[in-house]
PDB file of C-alpha atoms in Angstrom:
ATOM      1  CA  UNK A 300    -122.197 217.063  78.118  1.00  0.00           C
ATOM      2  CA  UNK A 301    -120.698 214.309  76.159  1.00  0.00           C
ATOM      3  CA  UNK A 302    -121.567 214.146  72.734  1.00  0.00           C
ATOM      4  CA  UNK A 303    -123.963 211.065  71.497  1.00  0.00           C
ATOM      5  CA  UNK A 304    -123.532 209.306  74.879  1.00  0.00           C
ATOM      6  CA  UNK A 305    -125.320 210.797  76.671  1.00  0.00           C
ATOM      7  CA  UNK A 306    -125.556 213.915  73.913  1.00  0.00           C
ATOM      8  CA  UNK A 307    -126.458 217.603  73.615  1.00  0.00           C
ATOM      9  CA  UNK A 308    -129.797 218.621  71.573  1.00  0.00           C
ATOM     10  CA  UNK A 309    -132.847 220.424  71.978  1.00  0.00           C
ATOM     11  CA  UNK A 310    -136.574 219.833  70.761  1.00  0.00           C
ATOM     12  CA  UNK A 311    -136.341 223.652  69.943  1.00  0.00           C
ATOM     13  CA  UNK A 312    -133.151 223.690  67.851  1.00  0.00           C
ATOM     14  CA  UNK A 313    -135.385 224.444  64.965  1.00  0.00           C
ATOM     15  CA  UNK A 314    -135.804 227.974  66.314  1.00  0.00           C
ATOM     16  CA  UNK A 315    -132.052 228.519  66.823  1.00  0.00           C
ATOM     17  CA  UNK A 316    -131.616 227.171  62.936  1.00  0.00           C
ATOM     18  CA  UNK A 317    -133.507 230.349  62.252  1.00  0.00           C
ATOM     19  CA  UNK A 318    -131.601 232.592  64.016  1.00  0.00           C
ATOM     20  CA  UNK A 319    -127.813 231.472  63.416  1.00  0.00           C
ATOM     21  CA  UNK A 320    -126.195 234.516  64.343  1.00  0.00           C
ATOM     22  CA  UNK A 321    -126.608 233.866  68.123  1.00  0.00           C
ATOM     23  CA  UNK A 322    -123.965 234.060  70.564  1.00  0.00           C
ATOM     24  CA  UNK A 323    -123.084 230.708  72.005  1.00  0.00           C
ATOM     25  CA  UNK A 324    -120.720 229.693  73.908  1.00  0.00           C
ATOM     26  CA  UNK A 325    -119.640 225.808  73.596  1.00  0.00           C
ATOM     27  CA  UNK A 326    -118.754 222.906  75.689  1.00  0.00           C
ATOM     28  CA  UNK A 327    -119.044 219.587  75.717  1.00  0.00           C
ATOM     29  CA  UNK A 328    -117.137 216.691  77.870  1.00  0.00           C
ATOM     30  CA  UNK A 329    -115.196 214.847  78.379  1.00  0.00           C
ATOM     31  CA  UNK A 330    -113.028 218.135  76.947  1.00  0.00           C
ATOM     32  CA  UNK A 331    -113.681 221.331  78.092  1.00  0.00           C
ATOM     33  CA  UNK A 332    -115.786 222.511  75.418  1.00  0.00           C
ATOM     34  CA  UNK A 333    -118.445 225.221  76.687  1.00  0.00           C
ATOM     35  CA  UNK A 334    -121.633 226.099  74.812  1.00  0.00           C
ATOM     36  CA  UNK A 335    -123.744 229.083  75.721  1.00  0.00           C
ATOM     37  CA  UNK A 336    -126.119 230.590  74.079  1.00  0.00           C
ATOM     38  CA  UNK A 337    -126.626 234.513  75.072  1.00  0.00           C
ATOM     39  CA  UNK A 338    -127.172 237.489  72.882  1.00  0.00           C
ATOM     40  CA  UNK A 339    -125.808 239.610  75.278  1.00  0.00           C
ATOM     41  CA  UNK A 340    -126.295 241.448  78.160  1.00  0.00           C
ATOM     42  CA  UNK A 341    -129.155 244.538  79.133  1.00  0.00           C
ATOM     43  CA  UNK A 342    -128.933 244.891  82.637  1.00  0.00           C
ATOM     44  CA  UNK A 343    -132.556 246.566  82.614  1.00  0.00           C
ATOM     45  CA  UNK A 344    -133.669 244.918  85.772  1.00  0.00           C
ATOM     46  CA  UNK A 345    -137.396 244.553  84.294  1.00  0.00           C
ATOM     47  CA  UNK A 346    -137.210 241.199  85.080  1.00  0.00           C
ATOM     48  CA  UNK A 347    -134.369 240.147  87.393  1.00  0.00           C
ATOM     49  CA  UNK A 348    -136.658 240.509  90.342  1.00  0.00           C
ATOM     50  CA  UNK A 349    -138.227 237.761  89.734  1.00  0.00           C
ATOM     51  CA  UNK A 350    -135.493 235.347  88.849  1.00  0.00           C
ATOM     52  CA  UNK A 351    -133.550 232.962  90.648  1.00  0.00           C
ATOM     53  CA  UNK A 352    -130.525 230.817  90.266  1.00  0.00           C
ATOM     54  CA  UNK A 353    -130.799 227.440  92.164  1.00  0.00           C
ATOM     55  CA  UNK A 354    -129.349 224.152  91.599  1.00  0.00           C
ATOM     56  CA  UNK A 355    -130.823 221.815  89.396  1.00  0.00           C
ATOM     57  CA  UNK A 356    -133.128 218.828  90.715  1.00  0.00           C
ATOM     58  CA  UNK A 357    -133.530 215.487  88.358  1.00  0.00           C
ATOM     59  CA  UNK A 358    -137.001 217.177  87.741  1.00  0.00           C
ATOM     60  CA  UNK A 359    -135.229 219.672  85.336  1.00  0.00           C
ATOM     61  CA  UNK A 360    -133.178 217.124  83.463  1.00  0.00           C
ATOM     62  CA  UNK A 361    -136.335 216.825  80.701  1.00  0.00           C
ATOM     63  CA  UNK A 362    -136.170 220.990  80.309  1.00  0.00           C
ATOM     64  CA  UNK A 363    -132.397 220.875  80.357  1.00  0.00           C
ATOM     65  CA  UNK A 364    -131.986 217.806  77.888  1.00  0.00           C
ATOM     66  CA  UNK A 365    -134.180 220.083  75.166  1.00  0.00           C
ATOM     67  CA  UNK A 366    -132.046 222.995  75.631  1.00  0.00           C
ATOM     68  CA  UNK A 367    -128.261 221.341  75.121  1.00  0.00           C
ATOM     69  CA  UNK A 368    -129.816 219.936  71.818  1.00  0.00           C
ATOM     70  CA  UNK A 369    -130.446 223.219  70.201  1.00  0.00           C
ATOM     71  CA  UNK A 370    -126.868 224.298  71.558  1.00  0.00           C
ATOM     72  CA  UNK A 371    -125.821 221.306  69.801  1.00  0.00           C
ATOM     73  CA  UNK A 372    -128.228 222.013  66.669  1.00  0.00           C
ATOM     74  CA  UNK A 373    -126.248 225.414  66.348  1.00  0.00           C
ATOM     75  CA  UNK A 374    -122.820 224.285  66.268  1.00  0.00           C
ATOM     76  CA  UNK A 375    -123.125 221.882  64.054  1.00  0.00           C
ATOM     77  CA  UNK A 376    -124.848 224.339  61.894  1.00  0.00           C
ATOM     78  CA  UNK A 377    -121.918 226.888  62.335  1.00  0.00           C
ATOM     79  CA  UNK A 378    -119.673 223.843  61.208  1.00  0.00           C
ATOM     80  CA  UNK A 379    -120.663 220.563  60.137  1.00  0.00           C
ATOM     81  CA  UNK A 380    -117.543 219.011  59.090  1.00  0.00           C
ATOM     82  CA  UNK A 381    -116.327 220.078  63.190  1.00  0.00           C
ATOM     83  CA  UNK A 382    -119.583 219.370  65.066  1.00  0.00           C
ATOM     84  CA  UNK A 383    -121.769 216.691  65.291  1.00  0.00           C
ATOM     85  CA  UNK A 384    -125.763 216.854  64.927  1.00  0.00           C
ATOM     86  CA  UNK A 385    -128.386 215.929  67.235  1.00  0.00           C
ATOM     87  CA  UNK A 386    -130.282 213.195  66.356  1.00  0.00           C
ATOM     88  CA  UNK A 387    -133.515 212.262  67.462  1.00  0.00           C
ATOM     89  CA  UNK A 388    -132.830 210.500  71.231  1.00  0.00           C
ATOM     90  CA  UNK A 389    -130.433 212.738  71.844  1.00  0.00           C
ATOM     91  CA  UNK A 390    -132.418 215.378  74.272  1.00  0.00           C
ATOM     92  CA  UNK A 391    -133.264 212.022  75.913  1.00  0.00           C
ATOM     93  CA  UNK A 392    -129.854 211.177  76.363  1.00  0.00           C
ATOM     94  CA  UNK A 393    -128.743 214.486  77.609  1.00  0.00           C
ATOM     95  CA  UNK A 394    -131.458 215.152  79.899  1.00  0.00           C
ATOM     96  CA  UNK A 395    -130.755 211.233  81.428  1.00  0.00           C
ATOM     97  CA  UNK A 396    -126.755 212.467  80.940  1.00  0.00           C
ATOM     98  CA  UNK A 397    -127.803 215.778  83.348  1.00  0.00           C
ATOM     99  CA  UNK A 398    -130.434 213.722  85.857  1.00  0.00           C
ATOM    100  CA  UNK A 399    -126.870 212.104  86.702  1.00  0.00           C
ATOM    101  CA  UNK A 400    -124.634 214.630  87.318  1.00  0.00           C
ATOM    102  CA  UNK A 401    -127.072 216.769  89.714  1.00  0.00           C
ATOM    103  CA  UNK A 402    -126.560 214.317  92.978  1.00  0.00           C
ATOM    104  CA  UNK A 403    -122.954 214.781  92.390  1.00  0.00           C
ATOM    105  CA  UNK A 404    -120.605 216.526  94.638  1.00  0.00           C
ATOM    106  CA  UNK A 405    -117.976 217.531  92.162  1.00  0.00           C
ATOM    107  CA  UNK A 406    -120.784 218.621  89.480  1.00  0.00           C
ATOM    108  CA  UNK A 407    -122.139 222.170  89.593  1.00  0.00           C
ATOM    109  CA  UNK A 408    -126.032 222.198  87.635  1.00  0.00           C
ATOM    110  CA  UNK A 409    -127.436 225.613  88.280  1.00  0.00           C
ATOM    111  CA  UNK A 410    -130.850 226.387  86.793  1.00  0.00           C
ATOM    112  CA  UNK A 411    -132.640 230.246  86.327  1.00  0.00           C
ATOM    113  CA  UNK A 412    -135.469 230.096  87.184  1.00  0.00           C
ATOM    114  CA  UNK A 413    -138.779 232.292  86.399  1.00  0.00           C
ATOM    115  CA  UNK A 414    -142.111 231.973  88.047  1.00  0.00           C
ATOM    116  CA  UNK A 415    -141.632 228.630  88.173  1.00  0.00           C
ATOM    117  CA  UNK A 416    -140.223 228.332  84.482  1.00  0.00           C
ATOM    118  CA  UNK A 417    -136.570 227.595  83.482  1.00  0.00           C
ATOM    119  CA  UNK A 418    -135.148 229.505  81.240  1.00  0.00           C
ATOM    120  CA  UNK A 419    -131.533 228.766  81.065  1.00  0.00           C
ATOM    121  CA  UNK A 420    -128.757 226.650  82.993  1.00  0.00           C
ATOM    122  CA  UNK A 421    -125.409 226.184  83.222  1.00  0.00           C
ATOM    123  CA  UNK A 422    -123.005 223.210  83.820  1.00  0.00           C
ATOM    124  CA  UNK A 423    -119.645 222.497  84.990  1.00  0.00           C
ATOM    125  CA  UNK A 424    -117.639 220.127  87.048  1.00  0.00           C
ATOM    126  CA  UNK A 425    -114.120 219.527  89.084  1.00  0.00           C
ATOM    127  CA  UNK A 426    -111.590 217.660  86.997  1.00  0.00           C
ATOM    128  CA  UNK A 427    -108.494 216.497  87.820  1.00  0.00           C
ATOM    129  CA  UNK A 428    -104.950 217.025  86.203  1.00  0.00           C
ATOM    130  CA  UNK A 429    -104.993 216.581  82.186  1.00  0.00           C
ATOM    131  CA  UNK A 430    -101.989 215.940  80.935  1.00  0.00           C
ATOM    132  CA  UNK A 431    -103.766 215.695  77.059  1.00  0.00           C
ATOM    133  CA  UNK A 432    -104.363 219.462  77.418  1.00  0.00           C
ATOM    134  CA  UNK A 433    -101.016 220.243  80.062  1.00  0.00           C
ATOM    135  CA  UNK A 434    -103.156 221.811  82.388  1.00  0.00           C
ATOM    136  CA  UNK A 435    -103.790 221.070  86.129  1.00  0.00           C
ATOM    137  CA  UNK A 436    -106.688 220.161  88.252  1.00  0.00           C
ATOM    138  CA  UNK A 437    -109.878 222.856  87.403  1.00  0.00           C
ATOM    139  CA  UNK A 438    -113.451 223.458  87.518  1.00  0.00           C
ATOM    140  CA  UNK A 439    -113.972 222.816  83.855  1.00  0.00           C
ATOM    141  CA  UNK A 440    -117.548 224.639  82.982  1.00  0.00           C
ATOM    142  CA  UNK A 441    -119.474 223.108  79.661  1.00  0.00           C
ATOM    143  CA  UNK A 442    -122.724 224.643  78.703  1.00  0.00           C
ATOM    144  CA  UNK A 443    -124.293 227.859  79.682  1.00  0.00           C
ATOM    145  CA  UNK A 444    -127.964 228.198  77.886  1.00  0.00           C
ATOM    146  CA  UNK A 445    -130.271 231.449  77.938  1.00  0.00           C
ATOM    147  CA  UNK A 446    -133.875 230.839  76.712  1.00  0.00           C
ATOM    148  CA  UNK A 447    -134.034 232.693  73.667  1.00  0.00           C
ATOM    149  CA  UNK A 448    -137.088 234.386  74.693  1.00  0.00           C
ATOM    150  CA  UNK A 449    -134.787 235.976  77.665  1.00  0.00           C
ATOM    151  CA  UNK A 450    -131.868 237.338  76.629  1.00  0.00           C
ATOM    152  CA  UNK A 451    -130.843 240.176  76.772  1.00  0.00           C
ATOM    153  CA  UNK A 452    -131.558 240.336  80.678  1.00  0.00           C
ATOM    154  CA  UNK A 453    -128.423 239.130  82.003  1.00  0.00           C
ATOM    155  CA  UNK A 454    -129.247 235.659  82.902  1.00  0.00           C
ATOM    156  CA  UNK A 455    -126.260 233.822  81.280  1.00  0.00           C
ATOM    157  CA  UNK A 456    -123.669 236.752  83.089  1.00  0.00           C
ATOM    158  CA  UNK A 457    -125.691 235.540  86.134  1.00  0.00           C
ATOM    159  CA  UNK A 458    -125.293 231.911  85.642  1.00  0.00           C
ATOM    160  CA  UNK A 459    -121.943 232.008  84.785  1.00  0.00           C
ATOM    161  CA  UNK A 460    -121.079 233.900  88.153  1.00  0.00           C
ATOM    162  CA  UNK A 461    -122.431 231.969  90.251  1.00  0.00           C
ATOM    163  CA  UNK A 462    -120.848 228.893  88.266  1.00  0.00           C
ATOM    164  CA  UNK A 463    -117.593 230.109  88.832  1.00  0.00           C
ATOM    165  CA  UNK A 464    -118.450 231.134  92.570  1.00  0.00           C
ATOM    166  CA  UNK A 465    -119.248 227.674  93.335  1.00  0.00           C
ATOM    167  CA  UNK A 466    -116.798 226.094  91.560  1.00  0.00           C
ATOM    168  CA  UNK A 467    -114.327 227.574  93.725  1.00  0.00           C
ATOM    169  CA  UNK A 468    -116.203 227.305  96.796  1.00  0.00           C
ATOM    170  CA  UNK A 469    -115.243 223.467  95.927  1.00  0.00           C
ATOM    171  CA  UNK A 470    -111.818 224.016  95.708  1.00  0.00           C
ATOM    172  CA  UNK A 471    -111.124 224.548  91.980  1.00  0.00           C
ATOM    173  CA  UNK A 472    -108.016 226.807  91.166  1.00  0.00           C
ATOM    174  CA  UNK A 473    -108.818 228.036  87.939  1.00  0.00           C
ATOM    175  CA  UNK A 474    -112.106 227.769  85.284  1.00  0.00           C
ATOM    176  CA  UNK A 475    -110.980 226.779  82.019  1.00  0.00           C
ATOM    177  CA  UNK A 476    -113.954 226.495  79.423  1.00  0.00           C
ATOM    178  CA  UNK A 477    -113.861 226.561  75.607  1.00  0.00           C
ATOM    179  CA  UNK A 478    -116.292 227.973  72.965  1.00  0.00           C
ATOM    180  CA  UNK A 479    -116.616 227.577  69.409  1.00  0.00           C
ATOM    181  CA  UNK A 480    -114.579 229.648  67.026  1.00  0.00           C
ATOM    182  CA  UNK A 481    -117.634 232.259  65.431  1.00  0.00           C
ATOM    183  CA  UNK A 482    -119.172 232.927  68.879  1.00  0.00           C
ATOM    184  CA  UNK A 483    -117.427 236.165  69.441  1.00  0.00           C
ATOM    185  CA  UNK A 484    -120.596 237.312  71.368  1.00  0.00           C
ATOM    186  CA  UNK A 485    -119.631 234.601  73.689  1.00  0.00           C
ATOM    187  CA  UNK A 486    -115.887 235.416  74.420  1.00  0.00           C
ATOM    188  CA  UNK A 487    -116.778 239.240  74.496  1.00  0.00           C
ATOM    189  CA  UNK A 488    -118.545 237.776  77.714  1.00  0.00           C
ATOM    190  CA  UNK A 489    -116.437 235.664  78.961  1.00  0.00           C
ATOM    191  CA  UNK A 490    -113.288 238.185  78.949  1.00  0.00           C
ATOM    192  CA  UNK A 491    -115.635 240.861  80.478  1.00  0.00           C
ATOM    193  CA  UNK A 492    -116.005 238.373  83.350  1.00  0.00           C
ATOM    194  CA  UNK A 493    -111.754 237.837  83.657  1.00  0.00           C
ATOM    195  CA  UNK A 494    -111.343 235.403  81.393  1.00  0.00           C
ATOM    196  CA  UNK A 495    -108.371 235.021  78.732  1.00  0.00           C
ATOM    197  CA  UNK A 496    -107.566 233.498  75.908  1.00  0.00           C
ATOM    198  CA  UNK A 497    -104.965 230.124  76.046  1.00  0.00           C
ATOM    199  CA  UNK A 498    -105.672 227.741  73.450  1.00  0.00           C
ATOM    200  CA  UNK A 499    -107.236 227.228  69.986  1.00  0.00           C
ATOM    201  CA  UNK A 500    -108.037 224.450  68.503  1.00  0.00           C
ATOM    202  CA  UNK A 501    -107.493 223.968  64.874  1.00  0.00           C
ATOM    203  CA  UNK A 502    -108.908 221.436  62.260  1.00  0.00           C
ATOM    204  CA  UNK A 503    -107.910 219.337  58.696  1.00  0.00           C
ATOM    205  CA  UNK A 504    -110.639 217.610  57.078  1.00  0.00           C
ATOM    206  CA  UNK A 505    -109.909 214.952  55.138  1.00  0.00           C
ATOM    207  CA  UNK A 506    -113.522 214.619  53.703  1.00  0.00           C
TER     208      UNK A 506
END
């Protein structure tokens, strides 16, 4: 996900807008940023039956481009002065940014999937040493999204774990991610699924 080239934005950010206490998680490249958007987890089972978590085709990348706007909709709404707004072309641009990465061998693009509807993904990727943020070679993961129609059902603790399953299956030693600062539903998640806290980033405006 790199911001306005390509960029993150949905079609249905408007419905996120109304409902800006969701938990999302927030990422973005070329840092580690992650975005997800969950509302937490019901492991009911009424509908996990029927859903499946495959790897994105370039068939998706029109679904997928939609849902990173509204993930980028919501941050920026959490915190203009921080995060930039979608504009326009930009679910174009992501879903173009996304119909790139899924032939890659280094990228991990998983989609759920629902009688023959997505309704959330997840993206992340191998990177090499970076010495910006003195870490070593990871998988660095950058968006997890959960239609919000389907939360609640544990698709994004699905994505995630299979994420992180086949990010090491490529050889990454660690998962480093980020997420935005008021998402606390999103690192109660994350540390229930082993991760922990190691940086924060902090911000002066000087307009």
């Amino acid at each position: 996900a790199r911001r306005d080239s390509p960029s993150v934005t949905l079609e249905g950010a408007q419905d996120f807008e109304r409902s800006p206490g969701e938990h999302v998680m927030k990422a973005g490249r070329p840092s580690p940023n992650l975005r997800c958007l969950s509302r937490g987890i019901n492991m009911s089972g009424q509908h996990l039956e029927s859903i499946t978590i495959r790897p994105a085709a370039r068939a998706d990348a029109t679904v997928l481009g939609s849902y990173g706007a509204a993930l980028m909709s919501l941050h920026n709404n959490w915190d203009p002065a921080r995060f930039i707004p979608a504009g326009p072309t930009t679910p174009d641009k992501y879903a173009s940014w996304l119909a790139s990465q899924v032939v890659r061998e280094d990228v991990v693009v998983l989609v759920a999937e629902d009688r023959n509807s997505i309704i959330g993904y997840v993206y992340g990727a191998l990177e090499g040493a970076d010495y910006m943020a003195l870490r070593g070679p990871a998988g660095v993961l950058h968006d997890i999204f959960v239609d919000p129609q389907r939360r609640r059902e544990g698709v994004g603790r699905r994505l995630l774990k299979q994420a992180i399953t086949r990010l090491a299956e490529k050889g990454a030693p660690r998962i480093v991610l980020s997420t935005a600062y008021k998402n606390k539903g999103a690192q109660a998640l994350f540390d229930r699924m082993g991760f922990r806290a190691t940086m924060v980033e902090m911000t002066k405006d000087f307009r």
